[in-house]
Amino acid sequence: MKLKQILGIRRDECWHVLVMVLVAVALNVVFSGRLYPFLTTAMNPDEQGETLLRLFHISGYDPYLYSMLSHFDVLYNPFRHPLYTLFFYPLTLFNQGLMYLTGTNCALYMVALLMVVNAVYSLLFFRRILVDVLSLRRTDADICCLLLYSMAYIMLTLFVPDHFSFSFTLLLFTAWVAGLHLKNGTCLSGRGTLLLFLLTAGVTLSNGIKTWLASLFTRGRRFFSLRHLLCAVVVPAAFLWGMALVQQHVFFLPHQQVAKERQEKRKQAIREKRQRLLQQAVAAGDSARIARLTRRPALKHQTVVTPISENGFLKWTDTSTPRWESWVENVWGETILLHTDKVLEDSLISRPAVIDYRYWWQYVPQVLLLLLFVGGIMVGRHLPFVWMLLSWRAFDMVLHLGIGFGLNEVFIMAPHWLFVVPMVIALLFASDALRGSKPLLWTLRSVVMLLALFLLVYNAVVTLQFLTGV
């Protein structure tokens, strides 16, 4: 597939691109407005990092992309995101050149532009899957696109600058490529597997498993040939591991050590100031001030989890968070319809791991989506593409609900797997039974459209209230 075929915009996609650009620009303007006064000046890395951590609070997402584009550093764990920082290194150099020439840090504008471009291509790849792979009518494809972007944590990918947004687009691209191969009866080549693996796993390591699954479904037993395993599995995996090791020792660990020392100095300065004020209060006999200075500050609610082990990747697992409640309220709840309590708060700071909805009717959209999802599975149960998507979803569920990886904030990882739901539901529109019955087809269209509009309005209102502080 040529680059023009991938990045080129088809004639029937122009209106979709225009609408997405307008929506994404509006959301990024509102979101960036909160950080504008603090991130357009050329700060030193320490000052900027402290400013970001103080101001950037939206669910469990991280603001590290701003720091990476301003001052190159490996802020994510390199074993989980082996090439993520390196992908943006050219933009870092470009921004540093702009800072040198203008004295203005352009990271805020560059990130907003990245998010808009990412939003456009995520829409294009998803729609191409529906039209090119599943052979949906354009009207039905548009309804399914609306359903996807009306979901809460897919809507957030349009403006929240975390690695999940880029994983979302890359996984959709991988699904599109694999879907075309499955439809045409061709194999994903070893070179194609290698390139897709480096792109997807380079951003988030777990994405690489999905690339291998896509290759497995298109190649069948040929996936296990010695040449393919060596070139498309062993060599790229070893390369990513080596790159992660280099970044770990050259950038990440020194940065962590400096940050730890700086935090200890800050705590020591606070303790010394508090002790000095207490001595002054004792000398003055001010009992009210003494009581205030000796009183322990009230702790905010913070979700504490029990990992399987404190070593390696297992330190991010969770054995204490309840699975069923997490599935109902977070995996199939918060990701689709935002809770109105603790809106977009961070579970590592103030949000409980599990929050119930206030009203019974807030569970209705999830139940309806679940029924449509099961119906889509039944319709597409004979299609290898559907089983590939379900294998992706199953991998994520084993990862999160099984061993509890990131379970306390599993909703922020929804862009890795939530797109599978409307993609499988889309199979209902392609079924022969509905295509042969206009009343049934229009009923399905009406139900999905009303559901999408409800989710869109509800989630947009809640999100905008959070962003604007209204």
Coordinates of C-alpha atoms in Angstrom, one line a residue:
M1 CA 0.0 0.0 0.0
K2 CA 1.5 3.3 -1.1
L3 CA 1.7 6.3 1.3
K4 CA -0.7 8.3 -0.9
Q5 CA -3.3 5.6 -0.4
I6 CA -2.9 5.7 3.3
L7 CA -2.7 9.4 4.0
G8 CA -4.6 10.7 0.9
I9 CA -8.2 11.9 1.6
R10 CA -10.8 10.4 -0.7
R11 CA -13.5 12.6 -2.3
D12 CA -16.3 11.0 -0.2
E13 CA -14.3 11.7 3.0
C14 CA -13.9 15.5 2.6
W15 CA -17.0 16.4 4.6
H16 CA -16.0 14.0 7.4
V17 CA -12.6 15.5 7.6
L18 CA -14.0 19.0 7.7
V19 CA -16.4 18.2 10.5
M20 CA -13.8 16.4 12.5
V21 CA -11.3 19.3 12.1
L22 CA -13.9 21.8 13.4
V23 CA -14.8 19.6 16.4
A24 CA -11.2 18.7 17.3
V25 CA -10.0 22.3 16.9
A26 CA -12.8 23.6 19.2
L27 CA -12.0 21.0 21.9
N28 CA -8.3 21.7 21.7
V29 CA -8.8 25.4 21.9
V30 CA -10.9 25.0 25.1
F31 CA -8.5 22.5 26.6
S32 CA -5.3 24.4 25.7
G33 CA -6.7 27.6 27.1
R34 CA -6.2 26.2 30.6
L35 CA -2.5 25.8 30.0
Y36 CA -1.8 28.8 27.6
P37 CA -0.4 31.3 30.1
F38 CA 2.0 28.7 31.6
L39 CA 3.3 26.8 28.5
T40 CA 4.0 29.5 26.0
T41 CA 7.0 30.8 27.8
A42 CA 10.4 29.1 27.6
M43 CA 10.7 27.6 31.1
N44 CA 13.4 25.4 32.4
P45 CA 12.5 21.6 32.6
D46 CA 12.0 21.5 36.4
E47 CA 9.7 24.6 36.5
Q48 CA 7.6 23.4 33.5
G49 CA 7.3 19.9 34.9
E50 CA 6.0 21.2 38.2
T51 CA 3.6 23.6 36.5
L52 CA 2.2 20.8 34.3
L53 CA 1.7 18.4 37.2
R54 CA -0.1 21.1 39.1
L55 CA -2.5 22.2 36.3
F56 CA -3.0 19.1 34.2
H57 CA -5.6 16.9 35.9
I58 CA -7.9 15.0 33.6
S59 CA -8.7 11.4 34.6
G60 CA -5.4 9.5 34.8
Y61 CA -3.8 10.9 31.8
D62 CA -0.3 12.4 31.8
P63 CA 1.0 15.7 30.4
Y64 CA 4.4 14.4 29.4
L65 CA 4.1 15.1 25.7
Y66 CA 4.3 18.9 26.4
S67 CA 7.5 18.3 28.3
M68 CA 9.0 16.0 25.7
L69 CA 8.4 18.6 22.9
S70 CA 9.9 21.4 25.1
H71 CA 12.9 19.6 26.7
F72 CA 13.8 16.2 25.4
D73 CA 13.6 13.6 28.1
V74 CA 12.3 10.1 28.6
L75 CA 9.5 10.5 31.0
Y76 CA 7.5 7.4 30.3
N77 CA 8.8 4.0 31.4
P78 CA 10.8 2.9 28.3
F79 CA 9.9 -0.7 28.7
R80 CA 6.2 0.1 28.3
H81 CA 6.7 2.7 25.6
P82 CA 10.0 1.8 23.9
L83 CA 10.0 4.3 21.0
Y84 CA 7.3 6.8 22.0
T85 CA 9.7 9.6 23.0
L86 CA 12.0 9.0 20.1
F87 CA 9.1 9.3 17.6
F88 CA 8.7 13.0 18.7
Y89 CA 12.4 13.8 18.8
P90 CA 12.4 15.7 15.5
L91 CA 9.5 17.9 16.7
T92 CA 11.5 18.5 19.9
L93 CA 14.4 19.8 17.9
F94 CA 12.1 22.0 15.8
N95 CA 10.4 23.5 18.8
Q96 CA 13.7 24.2 20.5
G97 CA 14.7 26.0 17.3
L98 CA 11.6 28.1 17.5
M99 CA 12.2 28.9 21.2
Y100 CA 15.7 30.0 20.3
L101 CA 14.4 32.3 17.5
T102 CA 11.2 33.6 19.1
G103 CA 11.5 33.1 22.9
T104 CA 8.1 31.3 22.8
N105 CA 7.5 27.7 23.6
C106 CA 5.4 26.4 20.8
A107 CA 4.8 22.9 22.3
L108 CA 1.2 23.8 23.2
Y109 CA 0.4 24.7 19.6
M110 CA 2.3 21.7 18.2
V111 CA 0.5 19.3 20.5
A112 CA -2.9 20.7 19.5
L113 CA -2.0 20.3 15.8
L114 CA -0.9 16.7 16.5
M115 CA -4.2 16.0 18.2
V116 CA -6.3 17.4 15.3
V117 CA -4.3 15.4 12.7
N118 CA -4.5 12.3 14.9
A119 CA -8.3 12.8 15.3
V120 CA -8.8 13.1 11.5
Y121 CA -6.9 9.9 10.6
S122 CA -8.5 7.9 13.4
L123 CA -11.9 8.7 11.9
L124 CA -10.7 8.0 8.3
F125 CA -9.2 4.6 9.3
F126 CA -12.3 3.6 11.2
R127 CA -14.6 4.6 8.4
R128 CA -12.5 2.8 5.8
I129 CA -12.7 -0.4 7.9
L130 CA -16.5 -0.1 7.7
V131 CA -16.7 0.7 4.0
D132 CA -13.7 -1.2 2.6
V133 CA -13.6 -4.3 4.8
L134 CA -17.2 -4.7 6.1
S135 CA -18.8 -3.3 2.9
L136 CA -21.3 -1.0 4.7
R137 CA -23.3 1.6 3.0
R138 CA -21.9 5.1 3.6
T139 CA -25.0 6.1 5.6
D140 CA -24.6 3.2 8.0
A141 CA -20.9 3.7 8.2
D142 CA -21.5 7.4 9.2
I143 CA -23.9 6.3 12.0
C144 CA -21.3 3.9 13.4
C145 CA -18.7 6.6 13.3
L146 CA -21.0 8.9 15.3
L147 CA -21.5 6.1 17.8
L148 CA -17.8 5.6 18.2
Y149 CA -17.0 9.2 18.8
S150 CA -19.9 9.7 21.1
M151 CA -18.3 7.3 23.7
A152 CA -16.7 9.2 26.5
Y153 CA -13.1 8.0 26.4
I154 CA -13.0 8.0 22.6
M155 CA -14.2 11.6 22.7
L156 CA -11.2 12.4 25.0
T157 CA -8.8 11.1 22.4
L158 CA -9.6 14.2 20.3
F159 CA -7.8 16.5 22.6
V160 CA -6.1 14.8 25.6
P161 CA -2.4 14.5 24.6
D162 CA -1.5 11.1 26.0
H163 CA -0.1 8.0 24.2
F164 CA -3.5 6.4 24.1
S165 CA -4.7 8.7 21.4
F166 CA -1.9 7.7 19.1
S167 CA -2.3 4.0 20.0
F168 CA -6.0 4.4 19.0
T169 CA -5.1 5.6 15.5
L170 CA -2.3 3.1 14.9
L171 CA -4.5 0.1 16.0
L172 CA -7.3 1.3 13.7
F173 CA -4.7 1.5 10.9
T174 CA -3.5 -2.0 11.7
A175 CA -7.1 -3.4 11.7
W176 CA -7.8 -1.7 8.3
V177 CA -4.6 -3.2 6.7
A178 CA -5.3 -6.7 8.2
G179 CA -9.0 -6.5 7.3
L180 CA -8.1 -5.8 3.6
H181 CA -5.7 -8.7 3.6
L182 CA -8.4 -11.0 5.1
K183 CA -11.0 -9.8 2.6
N184 CA -8.7 -10.3 -0.4
G185 CA -7.3 -13.6 0.9
T186 CA -3.8 -12.3 1.0
C187 CA -1.1 -12.4 3.7
L188 CA 0.4 -9.6 5.7
S189 CA 4.0 -9.7 4.7
G190 CA 6.9 -10.1 7.1
R191 CA 8.1 -6.6 6.3
G192 CA 4.6 -5.2 6.9
T193 CA 4.3 -7.1 10.2
L194 CA 7.7 -5.7 11.3
L195 CA 6.8 -2.1 10.4
L196 CA 3.4 -2.3 12.1
F197 CA 4.9 -3.9 15.1
L198 CA 7.6 -1.2 15.5
L199 CA 4.9 1.5 15.1
T200 CA 2.3 0.1 17.4
A201 CA 4.5 -1.6 20.1
G202 CA 6.9 1.4 19.9
V203 CA 4.1 3.6 21.3
T204 CA 2.7 1.0 23.8
L205 CA 4.3 -2.4 24.1
S206 CA 1.0 -4.4 24.5
N207 CA -0.1 -3.1 21.0
G208 CA 2.6 -5.3 19.5
I209 CA 0.7 -8.4 20.6
K210 CA -2.3 -7.2 18.5
T211 CA -0.1 -6.7 15.5
W212 CA 1.2 -10.3 15.8
L213 CA -2.4 -11.5 16.2
A214 CA -3.3 -9.6 13.0
S215 CA -0.4 -11.2 11.2
L216 CA -1.4 -14.6 12.6
F217 CA -5.0 -14.3 11.3
T218 CA -3.9 -13.3 7.8
R219 CA -1.0 -15.7 7.5
G220 CA -2.4 -18.7 9.3
R221 CA 0.3 -21.5 9.8
R222 CA 2.8 -19.5 7.7
F223 CA 3.1 -17.1 10.7
F224 CA 5.1 -19.8 12.5
S225 CA 7.6 -20.3 9.7
L226 CA 11.2 -19.9 11.0
R227 CA 12.0 -17.0 8.7
H228 CA 8.8 -15.0 9.6
L229 CA 9.3 -15.6 13.3
L230 CA 12.9 -14.5 13.1
C231 CA 12.3 -11.4 11.0
A232 CA 8.8 -10.2 12.2
V233 CA 8.9 -11.4 15.9
V234 CA 12.3 -12.1 17.4
V235 CA 14.4 -9.3 15.7
P236 CA 11.9 -6.4 16.3
A237 CA 11.1 -7.5 19.8
A238 CA 14.9 -7.7 20.6
F239 CA 15.3 -4.2 19.0
L240 CA 12.6 -2.7 21.1
W241 CA 14.0 -4.3 24.3
G242 CA 17.5 -3.0 23.5
M243 CA 16.2 0.5 22.8
A244 CA 14.3 0.4 26.1
L245 CA 17.4 -0.6 28.0
V246 CA 19.5 2.2 26.5
Q247 CA 16.8 4.8 27.4
Q248 CA 16.3 3.3 30.8
H249 CA 20.0 3.8 31.8
V250 CA 20.8 7.0 29.8
F251 CA 17.6 9.0 30.4
F252 CA 14.9 7.5 32.6
L253 CA 16.8 6.4 35.8
P254 CA 18.9 9.6 36.0
H255 CA 15.7 11.7 35.6
Q256 CA 13.9 9.7 38.3
Q257 CA 16.9 10.1 40.6
V258 CA 17.0 13.9 40.1
A259 CA 13.2 14.1 40.6
K260 CA 13.4 12.1 43.8
E261 CA 16.2 14.3 45.2
R262 CA 14.3 17.5 44.3
Q263 CA 11.1 16.2 46.0
E264 CA 13.1 15.4 49.1
K265 CA 14.6 18.9 49.2
R266 CA 11.1 20.4 48.8
K267 CA 9.7 18.3 51.6
Q268 CA 12.7 19.2 53.9
A269 CA 12.2 22.9 53.2
I270 CA 8.5 22.6 54.1
R271 CA 9.3 20.8 57.3
E272 CA 11.9 23.4 58.3
K273 CA 9.5 26.2 57.6
R274 CA 6.8 24.5 59.6
Q275 CA 9.2 24.0 62.5
R276 CA 10.3 27.6 62.4
L277 CA 6.8 28.9 62.4
L278 CA 5.9 26.5 65.3
Q279 CA 8.8 27.8 67.4
Q280 CA 7.6 31.4 66.8
A281 CA 4.1 30.4 67.8
V282 CA 5.3 28.7 71.0
A283 CA 7.5 31.8 71.9
A284 CA 4.4 34.0 71.4
G285 CA 2.1 31.7 73.3
D286 CA -0.3 31.6 70.4
S287 CA -2.3 28.4 71.2
A288 CA -4.6 28.6 68.1
R289 CA -1.6 28.9 65.8
I290 CA 0.2 26.0 67.5
A291 CA -2.9 23.8 67.1
R292 CA -3.1 24.7 63.4
L293 CA 0.5 24.0 62.8
T294 CA 0.5 20.7 64.6
R295 CA -2.8 19.5 63.1
R296 CA -2.3 16.8 60.4
P297 CA -3.7 17.8 57.0
A298 CA -6.7 15.9 55.8
L299 CA -5.7 13.3 53.2
K300 CA -7.5 13.2 49.9
H301 CA -9.0 10.0 48.8
Q302 CA -6.4 7.9 47.0
T303 CA -7.0 4.5 45.5
V304 CA -4.4 2.0 46.9
V305 CA -4.0 -1.3 45.1
T306 CA -2.2 -4.5 46.0
P307 CA 0.0 -5.8 43.1
I308 CA 0.9 -9.4 42.5
S309 CA 4.6 -8.4 43.0
E310 CA 6.6 -5.3 43.4
N311 CA 9.1 -6.4 40.7
G312 CA 9.1 -5.5 37.0
F313 CA 5.9 -5.3 35.1
L314 CA 3.9 -7.0 37.9
K315 CA 4.1 -3.9 40.1
W316 CA 1.4 -2.4 37.8
T317 CA -1.0 -5.3 38.5
D318 CA -3.9 -5.3 40.9
T319 CA -5.3 -8.1 43.1
S320 CA -7.5 -5.9 45.4
T321 CA -9.9 -4.0 43.0
P322 CA -13.2 -6.0 42.6
R323 CA -13.5 -7.4 39.1
W324 CA -17.3 -7.4 38.5
E325 CA -17.8 -3.9 39.8
S326 CA -14.9 -2.7 37.7
W327 CA -16.3 -4.3 34.6
V328 CA -19.8 -2.8 35.2
E329 CA -18.8 0.7 36.3
N330 CA -15.5 1.2 34.4
V331 CA -14.9 -1.2 31.5
W332 CA -18.5 -1.1 30.3
G333 CA -19.5 2.0 32.2
E334 CA -17.2 5.0 32.5
T335 CA -15.6 4.4 29.1
I336 CA -19.0 4.8 27.4
L337 CA -20.9 7.2 29.7
L338 CA -19.2 9.5 32.2
H339 CA -20.1 9.3 35.9
T340 CA -21.3 12.6 37.2
D341 CA -19.5 12.1 40.5
K342 CA -15.8 12.8 40.6
V343 CA -15.9 13.8 37.0
L344 CA -12.6 13.0 35.2
E345 CA -10.7 13.0 38.5
D346 CA -7.5 10.9 38.9
S347 CA -7.8 7.6 40.8
L348 CA -4.2 8.2 42.0
I349 CA -5.2 11.4 43.7
S350 CA -8.9 11.7 44.6
R351 CA -11.1 9.3 42.6
P352 CA -12.2 5.9 44.1
A353 CA -11.5 2.9 41.9
V354 CA -15.2 2.2 41.5
I355 CA -18.1 4.7 41.4
D356 CA -21.8 3.9 40.9
Y357 CA -24.1 5.9 38.7
R358 CA -26.6 8.0 40.5
Y359 CA -29.7 6.9 38.5
W360 CA -30.8 3.5 37.1
W361 CA -31.4 5.0 33.6
Q362 CA -27.7 5.7 33.2
Y363 CA -27.1 1.9 32.9
V364 CA -29.6 1.6 30.0
P365 CA -27.2 2.7 27.2
Q366 CA -24.6 0.2 28.3
V367 CA -27.2 -2.6 28.4
L368 CA -28.4 -1.6 24.9
L369 CA -24.8 -1.5 23.6
L370 CA -24.1 -4.9 25.1
L371 CA -27.2 -6.4 23.3
L372 CA -26.2 -4.9 20.0
F373 CA -22.6 -6.1 20.5
V374 CA -23.7 -9.6 21.1
G375 CA -26.0 -9.4 18.1
G376 CA -23.0 -8.2 15.9
I377 CA -20.9 -11.2 17.1
M378 CA -23.7 -13.6 16.2
V379 CA -24.0 -12.1 12.7
G380 CA -20.2 -12.0 12.1
R381 CA -19.3 -15.3 13.8
H382 CA -18.1 -16.8 10.6
L383 CA -15.8 -13.9 9.6
P384 CA -12.0 -14.2 10.5
F385 CA -11.9 -10.4 10.8
V386 CA -14.4 -10.5 13.7
W387 CA -12.5 -13.2 15.5
M388 CA -9.3 -11.1 15.1
L389 CA -11.1 -8.1 16.7
L390 CA -12.4 -10.3 19.5
S391 CA -8.9 -11.8 20.1
W392 CA -7.7 -8.2 20.6
R393 CA -10.5 -7.5 23.0
A394 CA -9.9 -10.8 24.9
F395 CA -6.2 -9.9 25.2
D396 CA -7.0 -6.6 26.8
M397 CA -9.6 -8.1 29.2
V398 CA -7.1 -10.8 30.3
L399 CA -4.5 -8.0 30.8
H400 CA -6.8 -5.7 32.8
L401 CA -9.5 -7.9 34.4
G402 CA -7.4 -11.0 34.6
I403 CA -4.1 -9.9 36.2
G404 CA -5.4 -6.4 37.0
F405 CA -2.9 -4.3 34.9
G406 CA -4.0 -0.7 35.5
L407 CA -7.4 -1.9 36.7
N408 CA -7.9 1.0 39.1
E409 CA -7.9 3.4 36.1
V410 CA -8.8 0.9 33.3
F411 CA -11.1 3.5 31.6
I412 CA -8.2 5.6 30.4
M413 CA -7.0 2.6 28.3
A414 CA -10.4 2.4 26.5
P415 CA -8.9 3.7 23.2
H416 CA -7.0 0.4 23.0
W417 CA -10.1 -1.7 22.7
L418 CA -13.4 0.2 22.8
F419 CA -13.5 0.7 19.0
V420 CA -14.1 -3.0 18.7
V421 CA -17.7 -2.5 20.0
P422 CA -19.1 -0.2 17.3
M423 CA -17.1 -2.1 14.7
V424 CA -18.8 -5.4 15.6
I425 CA -22.2 -3.6 15.9
A426 CA -21.7 -2.4 12.3
L427 CA -22.0 -6.0 11.2
L428 CA -25.7 -5.8 12.0
F429 CA -26.1 -3.3 9.2
A430 CA -24.3 -5.6 6.8
S431 CA -26.4 -8.7 7.6
D432 CA -28.4 -10.1 4.7
A433 CA -31.6 -10.3 6.9
L434 CA -31.6 -6.5 7.6
R435 CA -30.6 -5.6 4.0
G436 CA -33.5 -7.4 2.7
S437 CA -36.0 -5.8 5.1
K438 CA -36.3 -2.0 5.0
P439 CA -38.4 -1.7 8.2
L440 CA -35.8 -3.7 10.2
L441 CA -32.9 -1.7 8.7
W442 CA -34.6 1.6 9.5
T443 CA -35.4 0.4 13.1
L444 CA -31.7 -0.5 13.6
R445 CA -30.6 2.8 12.2
S446 CA -33.0 4.8 14.4
V447 CA -32.0 2.9 17.6
V448 CA -28.2 3.3 17.0
M449 CA -28.6 6.9 15.9
L450 CA -30.6 7.9 19.0
L451 CA -28.2 6.0 21.2
A452 CA -25.2 7.8 19.6
L453 CA -26.9 11.3 19.9
F454 CA -27.7 10.7 23.6
L455 CA -24.2 9.7 24.4
L456 CA -22.8 12.5 22.3
V457 CA -24.8 15.2 24.1
Y458 CA -24.4 13.8 27.5
N459 CA -20.7 13.2 27.4
A460 CA -20.0 16.5 25.6
V461 CA -21.9 18.5 28.2
V462 CA -20.2 16.8 31.1
T463 CA -16.8 17.2 29.5
L464 CA -17.2 20.8 28.6
Q465 CA -18.5 21.6 32.1
F466 CA -15.3 20.0 33.4
L467 CA -13.0 21.9 31.0
T468 CA -14.6 25.3 31.5
G469 CA -15.3 24.9 35.3
V470 CA -19.0 25.8 34.8

